[in-house]
Tab-separated table of C-alpha atoms and ligand atoms in Angstrom:
chain	number	residue	atom	x	y	z
T	1	MET	CA	-44.088	-57.334	-29.897
T	2	ALA	CA	-44.224	-55.087	-32.205
T	3	ASP	CA	-41.576	-55.330	-34.861
T	4	ALA	CA	-40.348	-52.379	-37.150
T	5	ASN	CA	-43.055	-49.411	-36.024
T	6	GLY	CA	-46.195	-51.500	-35.760
T	7	LEU	CA	-48.011	-51.135	-32.378
T	8	PHE	CA	-49.770	-54.445	-30.882
T	9	VAL	CA	-53.511	-53.231	-29.044
T	10	SER	CA	-55.401	-55.383	-27.451
T	11	PHE	CA	-58.868	-54.507	-26.081
T	12	GLU	CA	-60.620	-56.699	-23.287
T	13	GLY	CA	-63.496	-56.478	-21.265
T	14	GLY	CA	-66.951	-57.967	-20.295
T	15	GLU	CA	-70.223	-57.925	-21.752
T	16	GLY	CA	-71.445	-54.282	-22.711
T	17	ALA	CA	-68.124	-52.287	-22.017
T	18	GLY	CA	-68.034	-50.583	-25.340
T	19	LYS	CA	-65.186	-52.202	-27.095
T	20	SER	CA	-66.184	-52.029	-30.358
T	21	THR	CA	-67.602	-48.660	-30.456
T	22	GLN	CA	-63.850	-47.482	-28.578
T	23	ILE	CA	-61.950	-49.494	-31.322
T	24	ARG	CA	-63.685	-47.817	-34.346
T	25	ARG	CA	-63.397	-44.461	-32.856
T	26	LEU	CA	-59.331	-45.022	-31.995
T	27	ALA	CA	-58.843	-46.430	-35.458
T	28	GLU	CA	-60.703	-43.112	-36.895
T	29	ARG	CA	-58.428	-41.197	-35.269
T	30	LEU	CA	-55.195	-42.704	-35.667
T	31	ARG	CA	-56.026	-43.014	-39.369
T	32	ALA	CA	-56.784	-39.346	-39.643
T	33	ARG	CA	-53.207	-38.847	-37.955
T	34	GLY	CA	-51.445	-40.588	-41.227
T	35	HIS	CA	-51.033	-44.184	-39.556
T	36	ASP	CA	-52.263	-47.407	-41.020
T	37	VAL	CA	-54.618	-49.179	-39.015
T	38	LEU	CA	-55.923	-52.974	-39.144
T	39	VAL	CA	-58.936	-53.458	-36.706
T	40	THR	CA	-58.998	-57.448	-36.402
T	41	ARG	CA	-61.022	-59.658	-33.510
T	42	GLU	CA	-60.650	-63.064	-32.248
T	43	PRO	CA	-61.898	-65.606	-32.021
T	44	GLY	CA	-61.333	-65.012	-35.578
T	45	GLY	CA	-59.340	-62.431	-37.895
T	46	SER	CA	-57.760	-64.902	-40.274
T	47	PRO	CA	-59.782	-67.138	-42.441
T	48	GLY	CA	-59.088	-70.423	-40.667
T	49	ALA	CA	-59.595	-68.688	-37.266
T	50	GLU	CA	-63.342	-67.610	-38.647
T	51	ALA	CA	-64.169	-71.145	-39.429
T	52	VAL	CA	-63.176	-71.917	-35.720
T	53	ARG	CA	-65.085	-68.943	-34.365
T	54	HIS	CA	-68.165	-70.384	-35.897
T	55	VAL	CA	-67.550	-73.965	-33.954
T	56	LEU	CA	-67.001	-72.179	-30.542
T	57	LEU	CA	-69.641	-69.389	-30.535
T	58	SER	CA	-72.341	-71.836	-31.996
T	59	GLY	CA	-71.734	-73.839	-28.669
T	60	ALA	CA	-70.888	-76.833	-30.978
T	61	ALA	CA	-67.593	-77.738	-29.146
T	62	GLU	CA	-69.573	-77.148	-25.834
T	63	VAL	CA	-70.078	-81.017	-25.452
T	64	PHE	CA	-66.708	-81.944	-25.910
T	65	GLY	CA	-65.583	-79.597	-22.610
T	66	THR	CA	-63.620	-76.339	-21.768
T	67	ARG	CA	-60.472	-77.878	-22.614
T	68	MET	CA	-61.169	-78.831	-26.351
T	69	GLU	CA	-62.814	-75.210	-26.323
T	70	ALA	CA	-59.303	-73.938	-24.674
T	71	ILE	CA	-57.551	-75.465	-27.538
T	72	LEU	CA	-59.518	-74.623	-30.430
T	73	PHE	CA	-59.368	-70.908	-28.862
T	74	ALA	CA	-55.844	-71.294	-29.209
T	75	ALA	CA	-55.707	-72.590	-32.652
T	76	ALA	CA	-57.659	-69.858	-34.030
T	77	ARG	CA	-55.211	-67.382	-32.089
T	78	ASN	CA	-51.991	-69.201	-33.773
T	79	ASP	CA	-53.627	-69.151	-37.410
T	80	HIS	CA	-54.860	-65.124	-36.924
T	81	VAL	CA	-51.087	-64.290	-35.456
T	82	GLU	CA	-49.498	-66.035	-38.335
T	83	GLU	CA	-51.536	-64.832	-40.894
T	84	VAL	CA	-52.706	-61.831	-40.080
T	85	ILE	CA	-51.064	-59.879	-37.065
T	86	ARG	CA	-47.118	-60.662	-37.236
T	87	PRO	CA	-46.781	-59.652	-41.147
T	88	ALA	CA	-48.886	-56.163	-39.899
T	89	LEU	CA	-46.707	-55.607	-36.897
T	90	ALA	CA	-43.556	-56.133	-39.471
T	91	ARG	CA	-45.118	-54.063	-42.086
T	92	GLY	CA	-45.368	-51.101	-39.348
T	93	ILE	CA	-49.098	-51.302	-39.098
T	94	ILE	CA	-51.109	-50.779	-35.980
T	95	VAL	CA	-52.968	-53.591	-34.522
T	96	LEU	CA	-56.317	-52.851	-32.915
T	97	CYS	CA	-57.958	-56.399	-31.847
T	98	ASP	CA	-60.604	-57.187	-30.155
T	99	ARG	CA	-60.102	-59.705	-27.421
T	100	PHE	CA	-56.737	-61.771	-27.309
T	101	MET	CA	-54.662	-63.914	-25.115
T	102	ASP	CA	-56.359	-62.598	-21.893
T	103	SER	CA	-59.736	-63.328	-22.751
T	104	SER	CA	-58.854	-67.302	-22.958
T	105	ARG	CA	-57.208	-66.450	-19.657
T	106	VAL	CA	-60.263	-65.319	-18.236
T	107	TYR	CA	-63.543	-67.287	-19.862
T	108	GLN	CA	-61.451	-70.365	-20.252
T	109	GLY	CA	-58.726	-70.273	-17.582
T	110	VAL	CA	-60.583	-68.700	-14.712
T	111	THR	CA	-64.381	-69.215	-14.950
T	112	GLY	CA	-63.680	-72.355	-17.199
T	113	ASN	CA	-61.636	-73.816	-14.167
T	114	LEU	CA	-58.851	-75.054	-16.065
T	115	GLU	CA	-55.357	-74.828	-14.406
T	116	PRO	CA	-53.293	-71.676	-15.077
T	117	ASP	CA	-50.440	-74.016	-16.684
T	118	TYR	CA	-52.486	-75.610	-19.068
T	119	ILE	CA	-53.852	-71.762	-20.171
T	120	GLU	CA	-50.208	-70.313	-20.251
T	121	ALA	CA	-48.952	-73.224	-22.119
T	122	LEU	CA	-51.685	-72.942	-24.798
T	123	GLN	CA	-50.816	-69.045	-24.895
T	124	ARG	CA	-47.159	-69.753	-25.270
T	125	VAL	CA	-48.116	-71.956	-28.378
T	126	ALA	CA	-50.690	-69.483	-30.047
T	127	VAL	CA	-48.865	-66.305	-29.505
T	128	ASN	CA	-45.662	-67.419	-30.185
T	129	GLY	CA	-44.041	-64.183	-29.151
T	130	VAL	CA	-46.822	-62.058	-30.367
T	131	ILE	CA	-47.658	-60.115	-27.180
T	132	PRO	CA	-49.857	-56.989	-27.245
T	133	ASP	CA	-47.681	-54.098	-26.661
T	134	CYS	CA	-50.606	-52.379	-24.820
T	135	THR	CA	-53.695	-54.105	-23.530
T	136	LEU	CA	-56.732	-51.573	-22.664
T	137	ILE	CA	-59.244	-53.497	-20.288
T	138	LEU	CA	-62.648	-51.804	-20.360
T	139	ASP	CA	-63.790	-52.272	-17.211
T	140	ILE	CA	-67.424	-52.065	-16.150
T	141	PRO	CA	-69.682	-53.628	-13.350
T	142	ALA	CA	-71.369	-57.148	-14.562
T	143	GLU	CA	-74.796	-55.921	-14.105
T	144	VAL	CA	-74.590	-52.412	-15.981
T	145	GLY	CA	-72.509	-54.159	-18.846
T	146	LEU	CA	-75.075	-56.830	-19.305
T	147	GLU	CA	-77.887	-54.520	-19.195
T	148	ARG	CA	-75.924	-52.528	-21.724
T	149	ALA	CA	-75.723	-55.306	-23.624
T	150	ARG	CA	-79.187	-56.410	-23.259
T	151	LYS	CA	-80.692	-53.280	-24.472
T	152	ARG	CA	-78.063	-53.518	-27.523
T	153	ALA	CA	-79.194	-57.104	-28.467
T	154	SER	CA	-82.805	-56.873	-28.029
T	155	ALA	CA	-83.478	-57.219	-31.335
T	156	VAL	CA	-80.942	-59.623	-32.427
T	157	ALA	CA	-80.547	-63.174	-32.225
T	158	VAL	CA	-79.817	-65.559	-28.622
T	159	PRO	CA	-76.789	-64.847	-26.965
T	160	ASP	CA	-73.509	-66.955	-27.711
T	161	ARG	CA	-72.355	-69.514	-25.715
T	162	PHE	CA	-70.139	-67.508	-23.577
T	163	GLU	CA	-72.817	-64.847	-23.269
T	164	LYS	CA	-75.421	-66.564	-21.644
T	165	GLU	CA	-73.825	-67.481	-18.150
T	166	GLU	CA	-75.289	-65.873	-14.831
T	167	MET	CA	-74.122	-62.450	-13.325
T	168	GLN	CA	-71.911	-64.399	-11.029
T	169	THR	CA	-69.582	-65.607	-13.657
T	170	HIS	CA	-69.772	-62.335	-15.568
T	171	GLU	CA	-68.541	-60.428	-12.592
T	172	LYS	CA	-65.914	-63.143	-11.908
T	173	ARG	CA	-64.324	-62.481	-15.308
T	174	ARG	CA	-64.394	-58.778	-14.317
T	175	GLU	CA	-62.284	-59.741	-11.221
T	176	ALA	CA	-60.189	-61.785	-13.412
T	177	PHE	CA	-58.999	-59.289	-15.901
T	178	LEU	CA	-58.282	-56.975	-13.023
T	179	ASP	CA	-55.878	-59.535	-11.633
T	180	ILE	CA	-54.190	-59.632	-14.742
T	181	ALA	CA	-53.888	-55.720	-14.719
T	182	ALA	CA	-52.541	-56.030	-11.330
T	183	ARG	CA	-49.855	-58.595	-12.405
T	184	GLU	CA	-48.664	-57.029	-15.715
T	185	PRO	CA	-49.098	-53.088	-15.466
T	186	GLY	CA	-46.566	-52.045	-17.912
T	187	ARG	CA	-48.942	-53.905	-20.436
T	188	CYS	CA	-52.256	-53.379	-19.063
T	189	HIS	CA	-54.273	-50.029	-18.329
T	190	VAL	CA	-57.644	-50.177	-16.663
T	191	ILE	CA	-60.103	-48.089	-18.331
T	192	ASP	CA	-63.331	-47.130	-16.425
T	193	ALA	CA	-65.987	-48.003	-18.794
T	194	GLN	CA	-69.082	-46.173	-16.940
T	195	ARG	CA	-68.001	-42.867	-17.928
T	196	SER	CA	-68.881	-41.141	-21.351
T	197	GLU	CA	-67.829	-42.284	-24.827
T	198	ASP	CA	-66.132	-39.298	-25.341
T	199	GLU	CA	-64.643	-39.501	-22.066
T	200	ILE	CA	-62.983	-43.109	-22.672
T	201	ALA	CA	-61.927	-42.439	-25.906
T	202	GLY	CA	-59.807	-39.235	-24.835
T	203	GLU	CA	-58.197	-41.642	-22.205
T	204	ILE	CA	-57.512	-44.199	-24.741
T	205	ALA	CA	-56.452	-41.749	-27.210
T	206	GLY	CA	-53.824	-40.261	-24.545
T	207	ILE	CA	-52.393	-43.847	-23.971
T	208	VAL	CA	-51.966	-44.871	-27.487
T	209	ASP	CA	-50.856	-41.562	-28.233
T	210	GLN	CA	-47.850	-42.082	-25.129
T	211	ARG	CA	-47.042	-45.648	-26.744
T	212	LEU	CA	-46.556	-44.324	-30.422
T	213	GLY	CA	-44.256	-41.640	-28.831
T	214	PRO	CA	-43.253	-38.711	-31.175
T	215	SER	CA	-44.605	-40.810	-34.064
T	216	ALA	CA	-47.804	-40.351	-32.612
T	217	ASN	CA	-48.893	-37.599	-35.188
T	218	ILE	CA	-47.568	-38.231	-38.861
T	219	ALA	CA	-50.117	-36.171	-40.708
T	220	THR	CA	-49.321	-33.270	-38.935
T	221	GLU	CA	-45.416	-33.746	-38.167
T	222	THR	CA	-42.769	-30.898	-39.727
T	223	PRO	CA	-40.223	-32.059	-41.106
T	224	GLU	CA	-38.139	-30.764	-37.906
T	225	ALA	CA	-40.412	-32.464	-35.254
T	226	ALA	CA	-39.746	-35.645	-37.172
T	227	GLN	CA	-35.859	-35.589	-36.934
Z	301	LIG	P1	-67.852	-61.493	-29.671
Z	301	LIG	O1	-69.548	-61.713	-30.241
Z	301	LIG	O2	-66.544	-61.338	-30.492
Z	301	LIG	O3	-68.402	-60.836	-28.658
Z	301	LIG	P2	-67.608	-59.815	-27.452
Z	301	LIG	O4	-68.660	-58.353	-28.095
Z	301	LIG	O5	-68.169	-60.048	-26.183
Z	301	LIG	O6	-66.229	-59.753	-27.874
Z	301	LIG	O7	-67.664	-63.111	-28.984
Z	301	LIG	C1	-66.560	-63.574	-28.461
Z	301	LIG	C2	-67.124	-64.426	-27.372
Z	301	LIG	O8	-65.835	-65.389	-26.933
Z	301	LIG	C3	-66.851	-63.817	-26.037
Z	301	LIG	O9	-67.972	-64.349	-25.120
Z	301	LIG	C4	-65.666	-64.165	-25.201
Z	301	LIG	C5	-65.476	-65.217	-26.011
Z	301	LIG	N1	-63.916	-65.869	-25.936
Z	301	LIG	C6	-63.318	-66.643	-24.822
Z	301	LIG	O10	-64.211	-67.165	-24.230
Z	301	LIG	N2	-62.185	-67.021	-25.056
Z	301	LIG	C7	-61.583	-66.309	-26.116
Z	301	LIG	O11	-59.906	-66.787	-26.045
Z	301	LIG	C8	-61.863	-65.298	-26.761
Z	301	LIG	C9	-61.001	-64.364	-27.419
Z	301	LIG	C10	-63.149	-65.014	-26.937
């Protein structure tokens, strides 16, 4: 949970949903309105977690099994939370995080076939009370998302450990994110990511402004409005 004036927003979704673009646009918008914003990502976001990221995404830990991978994701998350996210929130910063605990629930829990109790126990330790105030789930059919991701990556390297799986797995992940949103409607918002970049950015801006309340626009706030 956000301390002081900080706000913790996580972005979730499958391949090609446009998370990076939307995070960049939201960060620019918030900064233009006078907010301090930290953009970060998982796995990674702190030196310790970035070291673990390489082990996970290269597939080096795959041979040790899903349980091992889930623990490594949790270890990276805990480092990221304690070294970066919690201190930033305590300073009143808005933290925008590309993937967080819901990705572990979906990728390791649902499509990795780990028991929900096991995943939830790991998440409790990993986040240690730092739960996003708001989670934006960019929803797109697996086929559309994968096609977009393929086009984007055509000139770039090989897919990572978690991108290489079959269409069916990607669709299962989509359903799993939607299930989380249905279970936690106070925290999660499902965003239809098949629309134009501008439409999506507009919806996201509206949701985040609402979370920020009267302080949404610090830069242009008049003294009366600030009272
Ligand atoms: P990344 O290159 O950051 O990609 P994306 O644009 O898809 O966010 O890769 C992160 C990969 O790690 C992605 O395939 C999802 C996976 N992942 C998990 O399996 N579990 C997790 O808890 C997290 C945070 C990510």
